[in-house]
Amino acid sequence: MTEQQGSGETVTGAQSLVRSLEAAGVTDIFGIPGGAILPAYDPLMDSSIRHILVRHEQGAGHAAQGYASASGRVGVCMATSGPGATNLVTPLADAHMDSVPMVAITGQVGAALIGTDAFQEADIRGITMPITKHNFLVTDPAEIPVRIAEAFHIASTGRPGPVLVDVTKSALQASTTFDWPAEISLPGYRPVSRPHAKQIREAARLLLESRKPVLYVGGGTIRSRASKELRTLAELTGIPVVTTLMARGAFPDSHPQHLGMPGMHGTVAAVAALQKSDLIISLGARFDDRVTGNLDSFAPGARIIHADIDPAEIGKNRFTDVPIVGDIREVLVDLITTMRTEADAGNTGDYEGWVAFCAGVKKTYALGYEKPADGGLAPQYVIERLGAISGPGTIYTAGVGQHQMWAAQFVSYETPNTWINSGGLGTMGFAVPGAMGAKVAMPDQTVWAVDGDGCFQMTNQELATCAINNIPIKVAIINNESLGMVRQWQTLFYNSRYSNTDLHSKRIPDFVKLAEAYGCVGLACESPDDVDATIRKAMEINDVPVVVDFRVHRDAMVWPMVAAGTSNDEIKYARDLAPQFDEDDL
């Protein structure tokens, strides 16, 4: 049962929906009106909620993701029925893969019309069932407050994720009473946050027994706000740390124990540490294929401690020796307490040789890149300078592809929630609307969207939204005239046959003119000598969005690289160059 509290005043379903959103603490919504959701847009005019009119519903969804990822609050988007709702499918799938707390409100045709193929009807609940944490179809206006309360609770607790609430137009137009639930009861939904003490003790035992342990840190560590506790455990034990693409910033890049990002385009040190380890402590990570490479050859000598709030992830891809179900922050608190007790009793791990080996690999195979022989602009240099000039307080979003990997590699992330990207789904076009949402959530922080020329052309219409709504994001287009990552694969695996990857985007469109047409400042840069001055000029402009077209060398590649489907042992730090490890050091 759900207890109710509220005025009991007679209102329309639409008024009840808006009041429910206010009661849930919503301050910002990204959306577009349309026929089925239109009744809700009328009371929204009188609401305390800021509605930001986007140019495409996909932009609304990604903005809600950026908002949530930057702030930790639930992001909210709104769309009408049919195509409005189906345009949210990609951001919902994206949020589902990356565990982003988000609520999507969609209008639906009147209850009597459902199933008749009415105008702008789509079974959005059925369509999104596999890609939402939960979803609702509301046909009774009396249910609106309860369903909204439940949606926000489900989205933000346990493993976060997207929840869709589809409300019929007939429910929005009908009379009802508004009663906000004082308490939520969801039988069957009981996320476990406290880890089992026995599993913590067993994890501590393996930590003390091991000689080559690695802390494998995933995005769940950021979602549970556990960065402080992670650092405490790492420094208490001295264990090397790797942070996945979704966990960049969970542990400071500048920390000597940090080996960087593991996986397909991870550092040699991070990949080697996992492969050579005898114990992996996985914290809110899911042994994704981009990290493990060929699973059969991944970390062959390692036992696994796998901590995750989602029990379905534990043992899904790799056998787990010590499963720990719980919130990562609580797991770390208990593990720190146990390890301190052991240390007080004189029991500490012996990792000295291992730490020296990892540090040696990190030093020998540090991230680097070649400067173009023709004196052109290296994309890695652009991103390196962007990170250095903009500073550690900046929030970065990225699209998907080469620019995303370079942004993960060459910006130094010191704090959590400063790196926001599409990790699991790999959605081109995420960066600009993601940055828009992040800037709305954190207006006092500089927000850079690092985008590719391919990605940028998928969602750049949201620059109009930013300009009109005073959301001064900054966009760095890494313009290599190509679908860069696909071109890289064609170079390496398809004998340089560049089928349909040339975008001609140093010619069409003119990104500077496009930016100006959208009410933004447009800048261009194609010489290494002009990079710093261009970035500084962009940094000085804070009243309108800025777009910088960095016209970079098109043949630059992302290294290191583990080819898809191969073993992590086959990592290359440059083309045809594999690292050599001195096994005697272990």
Coordinates of C-alpha atoms in Angstrom, one line a residue:
M1 CA 0.0 0.0 0.0
T2 CA 1.1 3.6 -0.6
E3 CA 0.1 6.3 2.0
Q4 CA -1.1 9.5 0.5
Q5 CA -0.5 13.1 1.5
G6 CA -1.6 16.2 -0.3
S7 CA -4.3 18.8 -0.7
G8 CA -7.0 16.5 -2.1
E9 CA -8.0 19.4 -4.3
T10 CA -9.8 18.7 -7.5
V11 CA -7.4 19.3 -10.5
T12 CA -6.9 17.9 -14.0
G13 CA -4.6 15.0 -14.5
A14 CA -2.3 17.4 -16.3
Q15 CA -2.1 19.7 -13.2
S16 CA -1.6 16.6 -11.1
L17 CA 1.3 15.6 -13.3
V18 CA 3.0 19.0 -13.0
R19 CA 2.5 19.1 -9.2
S20 CA 3.8 15.6 -8.9
L21 CA 7.0 16.6 -10.8
E22 CA 7.4 19.6 -8.5
A23 CA 6.9 17.4 -5.4
A24 CA 9.6 15.1 -6.8
G25 CA 12.0 18.0 -6.7
V26 CA 12.2 18.6 -10.5
T27 CA 13.6 22.0 -11.4
D28 CA 14.4 21.5 -15.1
I29 CA 12.8 19.6 -17.9
F30 CA 14.0 19.2 -21.5
G31 CA 11.2 18.5 -24.0
I32 CA 9.0 19.3 -27.0
P33 CA 5.2 19.6 -26.9
G34 CA 2.8 17.7 -29.2
G35 CA -0.8 16.7 -29.3
A36 CA -1.0 13.9 -26.7
I37 CA 1.2 15.7 -24.1
L38 CA -0.2 19.2 -24.8
P39 CA -2.6 19.2 -21.8
A40 CA 0.5 19.0 -19.5
Y41 CA 2.2 21.9 -21.2
D42 CA -0.5 24.4 -20.1
P43 CA -0.1 24.0 -16.3
L44 CA 3.7 23.8 -16.9
M45 CA 3.5 27.5 -17.9
D46 CA 2.5 28.4 -14.3
S47 CA 5.0 26.0 -12.7
S48 CA 8.3 26.6 -10.9
I49 CA 9.9 24.2 -13.3
R50 CA 12.1 25.5 -16.0
H51 CA 11.2 23.9 -19.3
I52 CA 13.9 24.0 -22.0
L53 CA 12.5 23.6 -25.5
V54 CA 14.9 21.4 -27.4
R55 CA 15.0 21.0 -31.2
H56 CA 14.8 17.2 -31.3
E57 CA 13.6 14.7 -28.6
Q58 CA 16.8 12.8 -28.8
G59 CA 18.5 16.0 -27.6
A60 CA 16.1 16.2 -24.7
G61 CA 17.0 12.7 -23.6
H62 CA 20.7 13.2 -23.9
A63 CA 20.4 16.5 -22.1
A64 CA 18.6 14.7 -19.2
Q65 CA 21.5 12.3 -19.2
G66 CA 24.1 15.0 -19.0
Y67 CA 22.1 16.8 -16.3
A68 CA 22.0 13.6 -14.2
S69 CA 25.6 12.6 -14.8
A70 CA 27.0 16.0 -13.8
S71 CA 24.8 16.6 -10.8
G72 CA 23.8 13.2 -9.5
R73 CA 20.1 14.3 -9.6
V74 CA 17.5 12.6 -11.7
G75 CA 17.4 14.0 -15.3
V76 CA 13.9 14.6 -16.8
C77 CA 12.7 14.8 -20.4
M78 CA 9.3 15.1 -21.9
A79 CA 7.8 14.2 -25.3
T80 CA 4.6 13.5 -27.0
S81 CA 3.2 10.2 -28.3
G82 CA 4.3 8.3 -31.4
P83 CA 7.4 9.8 -33.1
G84 CA 8.0 12.1 -30.1
A85 CA 8.3 9.1 -27.8
T86 CA 10.2 6.9 -30.3
N87 CA 12.8 9.7 -30.6
L88 CA 13.6 9.0 -27.0
V89 CA 14.5 5.4 -27.6
T90 CA 18.2 6.0 -28.2
P91 CA 18.8 8.1 -25.0
L92 CA 16.7 5.6 -23.0
A93 CA 18.9 2.8 -24.2
D94 CA 22.0 4.9 -23.6
A95 CA 21.0 5.7 -20.0
H96 CA 20.1 2.0 -19.4
M97 CA 23.6 0.9 -20.5
D98 CA 25.4 3.6 -18.5
S99 CA 23.2 3.4 -15.4
V100 CA 22.0 7.0 -15.6
P101 CA 19.1 8.1 -13.4
M102 CA 16.5 9.5 -15.7
V103 CA 12.7 9.9 -15.9
A104 CA 11.0 10.3 -19.3
I105 CA 7.4 11.5 -19.4
T106 CA 5.6 10.8 -22.6
G107 CA 2.0 11.5 -23.7
Q108 CA -0.1 8.7 -25.1
V109 CA -3.3 8.7 -27.2
G110 CA -6.5 8.6 -25.3
A111 CA -7.2 5.3 -23.5
A112 CA -10.1 4.4 -25.7
L113 CA -7.9 4.8 -28.8
I114 CA -5.1 2.5 -27.6
G115 CA -4.7 -0.4 -30.0
T116 CA -6.6 1.3 -32.9
D117 CA -3.5 2.7 -34.7
A118 CA -4.7 6.1 -33.8
F119 CA -2.8 9.2 -35.1
Q120 CA 0.6 9.3 -33.5
E121 CA 0.1 6.1 -31.5
A122 CA 3.1 3.9 -30.7
D123 CA 3.4 1.3 -27.9
I124 CA 6.2 3.1 -26.3
R125 CA 5.9 1.0 -23.1
G126 CA 6.4 -2.2 -25.2
I127 CA 9.1 -0.7 -27.3
T128 CA 11.2 0.5 -24.3
M129 CA 10.6 -2.4 -21.9
P130 CA 14.1 -4.0 -22.6
I131 CA 15.9 -0.6 -22.4
T132 CA 14.3 0.9 -19.2
K133 CA 14.8 -0.1 -15.6
H134 CA 11.0 0.1 -15.4
N135 CA 8.1 1.8 -17.2
F136 CA 4.5 2.6 -16.6
L137 CA 1.3 3.2 -18.7
V138 CA -1.0 5.5 -16.8
T139 CA -4.7 5.5 -17.9
D140 CA -6.3 6.5 -14.5
P141 CA -5.6 10.1 -13.5
A142 CA -5.7 9.2 -9.8
E143 CA -2.5 7.1 -10.3
I144 CA -0.4 9.9 -11.6
P145 CA 1.2 11.1 -8.3
V146 CA 2.0 7.5 -7.2
R147 CA 3.5 6.5 -10.5
I148 CA 5.7 9.7 -10.7
A149 CA 6.9 9.1 -7.1
E150 CA 7.7 5.5 -7.9
A151 CA 9.4 6.4 -11.1
F152 CA 11.8 8.8 -9.3
H153 CA 12.5 6.3 -6.6
I154 CA 13.2 3.5 -9.0
A155 CA 15.4 5.7 -11.2
S156 CA 17.6 6.9 -8.4
T157 CA 18.0 3.9 -6.1
G158 CA 19.8 0.6 -6.4
R159 CA 21.5 0.5 -9.8
P160 CA 20.3 3.8 -11.3
G161 CA 18.6 3.8 -14.7
P162 CA 15.9 5.3 -16.9
V163 CA 12.2 5.0 -16.1
L164 CA 9.5 5.9 -18.6
V165 CA 6.0 7.1 -17.6
D166 CA 3.5 7.1 -20.5
V167 CA 0.3 9.0 -19.6
T168 CA -2.8 8.9 -21.8
K169 CA -4.2 12.2 -23.0
S170 CA -7.6 11.1 -21.5
A171 CA -5.9 10.8 -18.1
L172 CA -4.3 14.2 -18.5
Q173 CA -7.7 15.8 -19.4
A174 CA -9.8 14.1 -16.7
S175 CA -10.6 15.5 -13.3
T176 CA -8.9 14.0 -10.3
T177 CA -7.5 14.9 -6.9
F178 CA -3.8 15.5 -6.2
D179 CA -2.4 13.5 -3.3
W180 CA 1.3 13.1 -3.2
P181 CA 2.3 9.7 -1.6
A182 CA 4.0 10.0 1.8
E183 CA 5.5 6.6 1.5
I184 CA 6.3 4.3 -1.4
S185 CA 5.8 0.5 -1.2
L186 CA 7.1 -1.5 -4.1
P187 CA 6.9 -5.3 -3.4
G188 CA 9.7 -7.1 -5.1
Y189 CA 11.9 -4.0 -5.4
R190 CA 14.4 -4.2 -2.5
P191 CA 17.9 -3.1 -3.7
V192 CA 20.6 -4.4 -1.3
S193 CA 22.9 -1.6 -0.3
R194 CA 24.7 -3.2 2.7
P195 CA 27.3 -5.8 1.8
H196 CA 27.4 -9.1 3.7
A197 CA 30.1 -9.1 6.4
K198 CA 31.2 -12.6 5.6
Q199 CA 32.0 -11.6 2.0
I200 CA 33.9 -8.5 3.2
R201 CA 36.0 -10.7 5.5
E202 CA 36.7 -13.2 2.6
A203 CA 37.6 -10.3 0.3
A204 CA 40.1 -9.0 2.9
R205 CA 41.6 -12.5 3.2
L206 CA 42.2 -12.6 -0.5
L207 CA 43.7 -9.1 -0.5
L208 CA 46.2 -10.1 2.1
E209 CA 47.1 -13.4 0.4
S210 CA 47.6 -11.9 -3.1
R211 CA 50.8 -10.5 -4.4
K212 CA 49.6 -8.8 -7.6
P213 CA 46.2 -7.2 -6.8
V214 CA 44.5 -4.5 -9.0
L215 CA 41.6 -2.3 -8.1
Y216 CA 39.4 -2.4 -11.3
V217 CA 37.1 0.7 -10.9
G218 CA 33.9 1.1 -12.9
G219 CA 31.2 3.7 -13.4
G220 CA 29.3 2.3 -10.4
T221 CA 31.9 3.9 -8.1
I222 CA 31.0 7.3 -9.5
R223 CA 27.3 6.6 -9.3
S224 CA 27.6 5.7 -5.6
R225 CA 29.7 8.8 -4.9
A226 CA 32.5 6.6 -3.5
S227 CA 35.6 8.4 -4.8
K228 CA 36.8 9.5 -1.4
E229 CA 36.5 6.0 0.0
L230 CA 38.2 4.5 -3.1
R231 CA 41.2 6.8 -2.5
T232 CA 41.3 5.8 1.2
L233 CA 41.4 2.1 0.4
A234 CA 43.9 2.5 -2.4
E235 CA 46.3 4.5 -0.2
L236 CA 45.7 2.3 2.8
T237 CA 46.8 -0.8 0.8
G238 CA 49.1 0.6 -1.9
I239 CA 47.2 -1.4 -4.6
P240 CA 47.4 -0.1 -8.2
V241 CA 44.2 1.4 -9.6
V242 CA 42.7 1.3 -13.1
T243 CA 39.6 3.3 -14.0
T244 CA 37.3 2.3 -16.9
L245 CA 36.0 4.8 -19.5
M246 CA 32.9 5.3 -17.3
A247 CA 35.0 5.8 -14.2
R248 CA 37.4 8.5 -15.4
G249 CA 37.8 10.9 -12.5
A250 CA 36.8 8.4 -9.8
F251 CA 40.5 8.3 -8.9
P252 CA 42.8 11.2 -9.6
D253 CA 44.9 10.8 -12.8
S254 CA 47.8 12.5 -11.1
H255 CA 47.9 9.9 -8.3
P256 CA 51.0 7.7 -8.5
Q257 CA 49.0 4.5 -8.0
H258 CA 46.8 5.3 -11.0
L259 CA 47.7 3.2 -14.1
G260 CA 45.1 4.8 -16.4
M261 CA 42.2 3.3 -18.3
P262 CA 42.1 -0.4 -19.2
G263 CA 40.6 -1.9 -22.4
M264 CA 40.6 -1.6 -26.1
H265 CA 42.2 1.8 -26.1
G266 CA 43.5 1.8 -22.5
T267 CA 47.1 2.4 -21.3
V268 CA 49.6 -0.4 -21.7
A269 CA 50.1 -0.3 -17.9
A270 CA 46.4 -0.7 -17.1
V271 CA 46.0 -3.6 -19.6
A272 CA 49.2 -5.3 -18.4
A273 CA 48.2 -5.0 -14.7
L274 CA 44.9 -6.7 -15.3
Q275 CA 46.5 -9.4 -17.5
K276 CA 49.3 -10.2 -15.0
S277 CA 47.3 -9.8 -11.8
D278 CA 46.5 -12.6 -9.3
L279 CA 43.6 -10.7 -7.9
I280 CA 41.1 -8.2 -9.4
I281 CA 38.9 -6.2 -7.1
S282 CA 36.1 -5.1 -9.3
L283 CA 34.2 -2.1 -8.0
G284 CA 31.0 -1.2 -9.9
A285 CA 32.4 -2.5 -13.2
R286 CA 30.9 -5.2 -15.4
F287 CA 33.7 -6.9 -17.2
D288 CA 32.6 -5.3 -20.5
D289 CA 34.0 -6.7 -23.7
R290 CA 35.8 -3.5 -24.4
V291 CA 37.8 -4.0 -21.2
T292 CA 38.3 -7.8 -21.3
G293 CA 39.0 -8.4 -25.0
N294 CA 38.7 -12.1 -25.6
L295 CA 37.2 -13.4 -22.3
D296 CA 39.0 -16.8 -22.5
S297 CA 42.4 -15.1 -22.2
F298 CA 41.5 -12.3 -19.9
A299 CA 43.5 -12.1 -16.6
P300 CA 44.1 -15.9 -16.7
G301 CA 45.8 -16.0 -13.3
A302 CA 43.5 -13.7 -11.4
R303 CA 40.9 -14.5 -8.8
I304 CA 38.0 -12.1 -8.8
I305 CA 36.3 -10.1 -6.0
H306 CA 33.3 -8.5 -7.7
A307 CA 31.3 -5.9 -5.9
D308 CA 28.2 -4.4 -7.5
I309 CA 24.8 -3.2 -6.5
D310 CA 23.2 -5.2 -9.3
P311 CA 23.5 -8.9 -8.5
A312 CA 22.8 -9.7 -12.2
E313 CA 26.2 -8.3 -13.1
I314 CA 28.1 -10.6 -10.7
G315 CA 29.4 -13.6 -12.5
K316 CA 27.7 -12.6 -15.8
N317 CA 30.9 -12.5 -17.8
R318 CA 33.6 -13.9 -15.5
F319 CA 33.5 -16.4 -12.7
T320 CA 33.6 -14.6 -9.4
D321 CA 35.4 -16.0 -6.4
V322 CA 34.0 -13.5 -3.9
P323 CA 30.7 -11.9 -4.9
I324 CA 29.7 -8.8 -2.9
V325 CA 26.2 -7.4 -3.5
G326 CA 26.0 -3.8 -2.2
D327 CA 26.4 -0.1 -2.8
I328 CA 30.1 0.5 -3.7
R329 CA 30.5 3.2 -1.1
E330 CA 29.2 0.9 1.6
V331 CA 31.4 -1.9 0.4
L332 CA 34.5 0.3 0.5
V333 CA 33.6 1.6 4.0
D334 CA 33.4 -1.9 5.3
L335 CA 36.5 -3.1 3.5
I336 CA 38.5 -0.1 4.8
T337 CA 37.4 -0.9 8.4
T338 CA 38.4 -4.6 8.0
M339 CA 41.8 -3.8 6.4
R340 CA 42.6 -1.3 9.1
T341 CA 41.8 -3.9 11.7
E342 CA 44.1 -6.4 10.0
A343 CA 46.9 -3.7 9.7
D344 CA 46.6 -3.0 13.4
A345 CA 47.1 -6.7 14.0
G346 CA 50.3 -6.6 11.9
N347 CA 48.7 -8.1 8.7
T348 CA 49.4 -6.2 5.5
G349 CA 49.8 -7.3 1.9
D350 CA 53.2 -7.7 0.3
Y351 CA 52.9 -5.9 -3.1
E352 CA 56.2 -4.2 -3.3
G353 CA 57.5 -6.0 -6.4
W354 CA 54.2 -5.8 -8.1
V355 CA 53.9 -2.0 -7.5
A356 CA 57.4 -1.5 -8.9
F357 CA 56.6 -3.6 -12.0
C358 CA 53.4 -1.6 -12.7
A359 CA 55.2 1.7 -12.2
G360 CA 57.9 0.6 -14.6
V361 CA 55.4 -0.3 -17.3
K362 CA 53.6 3.0 -16.8
K363 CA 56.9 4.9 -17.2
T364 CA 58.1 2.9 -20.2
Y365 CA 54.9 2.9 -22.1
A366 CA 53.5 6.3 -21.2
L367 CA 50.7 7.6 -23.5
G368 CA 52.1 9.6 -26.4
Y369 CA 51.5 10.4 -30.1
E370 CA 53.3 11.3 -33.3
K371 CA 53.2 14.8 -34.6
P372 CA 52.1 14.9 -38.3
A373 CA 55.1 15.0 -40.6
D374 CA 53.5 17.8 -42.7
G375 CA 53.3 20.1 -39.7
G376 CA 49.5 19.7 -39.5
L377 CA 47.5 19.7 -36.3
A378 CA 47.5 16.6 -34.2
P379 CA 44.1 16.0 -32.5
Q380 CA 45.8 14.6 -29.4
Y381 CA 47.7 17.9 -29.0
V382 CA 44.4 19.9 -29.3
I383 CA 42.8 17.9 -26.5
E384 CA 45.9 17.9 -24.4
R385 CA 46.1 21.7 -24.5
L386 CA 42.3 22.0 -24.0
G387 CA 42.6 20.0 -20.7
A388 CA 45.7 22.0 -19.6
I389 CA 44.2 25.4 -20.3
S390 CA 40.6 24.8 -19.2
G391 CA 41.7 23.1 -15.9
P392 CA 40.5 20.3 -13.6
G393 CA 37.2 22.0 -12.6
T394 CA 35.9 21.7 -16.2
I395 CA 33.2 19.2 -17.2
Y396 CA 33.9 17.4 -20.5
T397 CA 31.3 15.6 -22.6
A398 CA 32.2 13.6 -25.8
G399 CA 30.5 11.9 -28.7
V400 CA 31.7 8.5 -29.8
G401 CA 34.8 7.6 -31.7
Q402 CA 38.4 8.7 -31.9
H403 CA 37.8 12.1 -30.3
Q404 CA 36.1 10.3 -27.4
M405 CA 39.1 8.0 -26.8
W406 CA 41.6 10.9 -27.1
A407 CA 39.5 13.0 -24.6
A408 CA 39.6 10.0 -22.2
Q409 CA 43.3 9.7 -22.6
F410 CA 44.8 13.2 -22.9
V411 CA 42.7 15.2 -20.4
S412 CA 43.7 14.8 -16.8
Y413 CA 40.6 14.0 -14.7
E414 CA 41.0 14.7 -11.0
T415 CA 37.5 14.6 -9.7
P416 CA 34.3 12.6 -10.4
N417 CA 31.4 13.8 -12.6
T418 CA 33.7 15.8 -14.9
W419 CA 33.8 13.2 -17.7
I420 CA 30.5 12.4 -19.3
N421 CA 30.2 10.2 -22.4
S422 CA 28.2 7.5 -24.0
G423 CA 30.1 4.4 -22.9
G424 CA 28.0 1.3 -23.2
L425 CA 25.8 2.2 -26.2
G426 CA 28.3 4.3 -28.1
T427 CA 25.9 7.0 -29.3
M428 CA 27.1 9.4 -31.9
G429 CA 25.6 12.8 -31.3
F430 CA 25.7 12.6 -27.5
A431 CA 28.2 15.4 -26.8
V432 CA 26.3 18.7 -27.6
P433 CA 23.0 17.8 -25.9
G434 CA 24.9 16.1 -23.1
A435 CA 26.9 19.3 -22.5
M436 CA 23.7 21.3 -22.6
G437 CA 22.2 19.2 -19.8
A438 CA 25.5 19.3 -17.8
K439 CA 25.6 23.1 -18.0
V440 CA 22.0 23.5 -16.9
A441 CA 22.8 21.3 -13.9
M442 CA 26.1 23.0 -13.1
P443 CA 25.9 26.5 -14.4
D444 CA 29.0 27.8 -12.6
Q445 CA 31.3 25.2 -14.2
T446 CA 32.9 25.4 -17.7
V447 CA 31.5 22.7 -19.9
W448 CA 33.3 21.6 -23.1
A449 CA 31.8 19.2 -25.6
V450 CA 34.6 17.4 -27.4
D451 CA 33.0 16.3 -30.6
G452 CA 33.8 14.7 -33.9
D453 CA 32.8 16.3 -37.2
G454 CA 30.6 13.2 -37.7
C455 CA 28.9 13.2 -34.3
F456 CA 28.5 17.0 -34.3
Q457 CA 26.3 16.8 -37.4
M458 CA 23.8 14.5 -35.7
T459 CA 22.7 16.8 -33.0
N460 CA 24.2 20.3 -33.6
Q461 CA 20.7 21.8 -33.9
E462 CA 20.7 21.9 -30.0
L463 CA 23.1 24.9 -30.4
A464 CA 19.9 26.9 -31.1
T465 CA 18.5 25.7 -27.8
C466 CA 21.7 26.7 -26.0
A467 CA 21.9 30.1 -27.6
I468 CA 18.2 31.0 -26.9
N469 CA 18.2 29.7 -23.4
N470 CA 21.5 31.2 -22.3
I471 CA 23.3 27.9 -21.9
P472 CA 26.9 28.9 -22.9
I473 CA 28.5 25.6 -23.6
K474 CA 31.8 25.3 -25.5
V475 CA 32.3 22.9 -28.4
A476 CA 35.6 21.6 -29.7
I477 CA 35.1 19.9 -33.1
I478 CA 37.9 17.5 -33.8
N479 CA 37.4 17.8 -37.6
N480 CA 39.3 15.1 -39.5
E481 CA 36.9 15.1 -42.4
S482 CA 36.0 11.5 -41.5
L483 CA 34.1 9.0 -39.5
G484 CA 37.4 8.7 -37.8
M485 CA 37.2 5.5 -35.8
V486 CA 35.6 3.6 -38.7
R487 CA 38.3 5.0 -41.0
Q488 CA 41.0 3.7 -38.5
W489 CA 39.5 0.2 -38.7
Q490 CA 39.4 0.4 -42.5
T491 CA 43.1 1.4 -42.4
L492 CA 44.0 -1.5 -40.1
F493 CA 41.6 -4.3 -41.2
Y494 CA 40.2 -3.4 -44.6
N495 CA 43.4 -2.6 -46.6
S496 CA 42.8 1.2 -46.4
R497 CA 39.6 0.8 -48.5
Y498 CA 37.7 3.9 -47.2
S499 CA 34.1 3.0 -48.0
N500 CA 31.8 5.8 -47.0
T501 CA 33.8 7.4 -44.3
D502 CA 34.8 10.6 -46.0
L503 CA 32.6 13.4 -44.7
H504 CA 34.2 16.3 -46.7
S505 CA 33.6 18.3 -43.6
K506 CA 36.5 20.7 -44.0
R507 CA 34.5 22.0 -47.0
I508 CA 30.8 21.3 -46.2
P509 CA 29.5 22.6 -43.9
D510 CA 31.4 25.6 -42.8
F511 CA 31.2 25.0 -39.1
V512 CA 32.1 28.6 -38.3
K513 CA 29.2 30.0 -40.3
L514 CA 27.0 27.2 -39.0
A515 CA 27.8 28.3 -35.4
E516 CA 27.1 31.9 -36.2
A517 CA 23.8 31.0 -37.9
Y518 CA 22.8 29.3 -34.6
G519 CA 23.6 32.5 -32.6
C520 CA 27.0 31.2 -31.3
V521 CA 30.6 32.4 -31.7
G522 CA 32.4 30.4 -34.4
L523 CA 36.2 30.0 -34.4
A524 CA 38.6 27.9 -36.5
C525 CA 42.1 26.6 -35.9
E526 CA 44.4 24.5 -38.2
S527 CA 47.9 25.3 -37.0
P528 CA 49.6 24.0 -33.8
D529 CA 50.9 27.6 -33.2
D530 CA 47.3 28.9 -32.9
V531 CA 45.8 26.3 -30.5
D532 CA 46.5 27.9 -27.2
A533 CA 45.3 31.4 -28.3
T534 CA 42.2 29.9 -29.8
I535 CA 41.3 27.9 -26.7
R536 CA 41.9 31.0 -24.5
K537 CA 39.7 33.1 -26.7
A538 CA 37.0 30.5 -26.4
M539 CA 37.5 30.5 -22.6
E540 CA 36.9 34.2 -22.4
I541 CA 33.5 34.0 -24.0
N542 CA 30.9 33.1 -21.4
D543 CA 27.7 34.7 -22.5
V544 CA 27.0 32.7 -25.6
P545 CA 28.0 29.2 -26.8
V546 CA 31.3 28.9 -28.6
V547 CA 32.1 26.4 -31.4
V548 CA 35.8 25.8 -32.4
D549 CA 36.5 24.0 -35.6
F550 CA 39.9 22.3 -35.0
R551 CA 40.9 21.1 -38.5
V552 CA 43.2 18.2 -37.6
H553 CA 45.3 15.7 -39.5
R554 CA 43.0 13.0 -40.8
D555 CA 45.3 10.0 -40.5
A556 CA 45.9 10.2 -36.7
M557 CA 45.0 7.0 -34.9
V558 CA 44.1 6.0 -31.4
W559 CA 46.8 4.0 -29.7
P560 CA 47.3 1.8 -27.7
M561 CA 44.8 -0.6 -29.2
V562 CA 43.5 -4.1 -28.6
A563 CA 41.7 -5.3 -31.8
A564 CA 38.1 -6.4 -31.3
G565 CA 37.8 -10.0 -30.3
T566 CA 41.5 -10.5 -29.7
S567 CA 43.3 -11.1 -26.4
N568 CA 44.5 -8.2 -24.3
D569 CA 47.9 -9.9 -24.5
E570 CA 48.0 -8.7 -28.1
I571 CA 47.9 -5.0 -27.2
K572 CA 49.8 -2.7 -29.6
Y573 CA 51.1 0.7 -28.4
A574 CA 51.6 1.8 -32.0
R575 CA 51.0 0.2 -35.4
D576 CA 52.8 -3.2 -35.4
L577 CA 54.6 -2.4 -32.1
A578 CA 53.8 -4.6 -29.1
P579 CA 55.2 -3.9 -25.6
Q580 CA 57.8 -6.2 -24.1
F581 CA 57.5 -7.0 -20.3
D582 CA 60.3 -8.3 -18.1
E583 CA 58.5 -11.2 -16.4
D584 CA 61.5 -11.5 -14.0
D585 CA 60.4 -8.3 -12.3
L586 CA 57.3 -10.0 -11.0

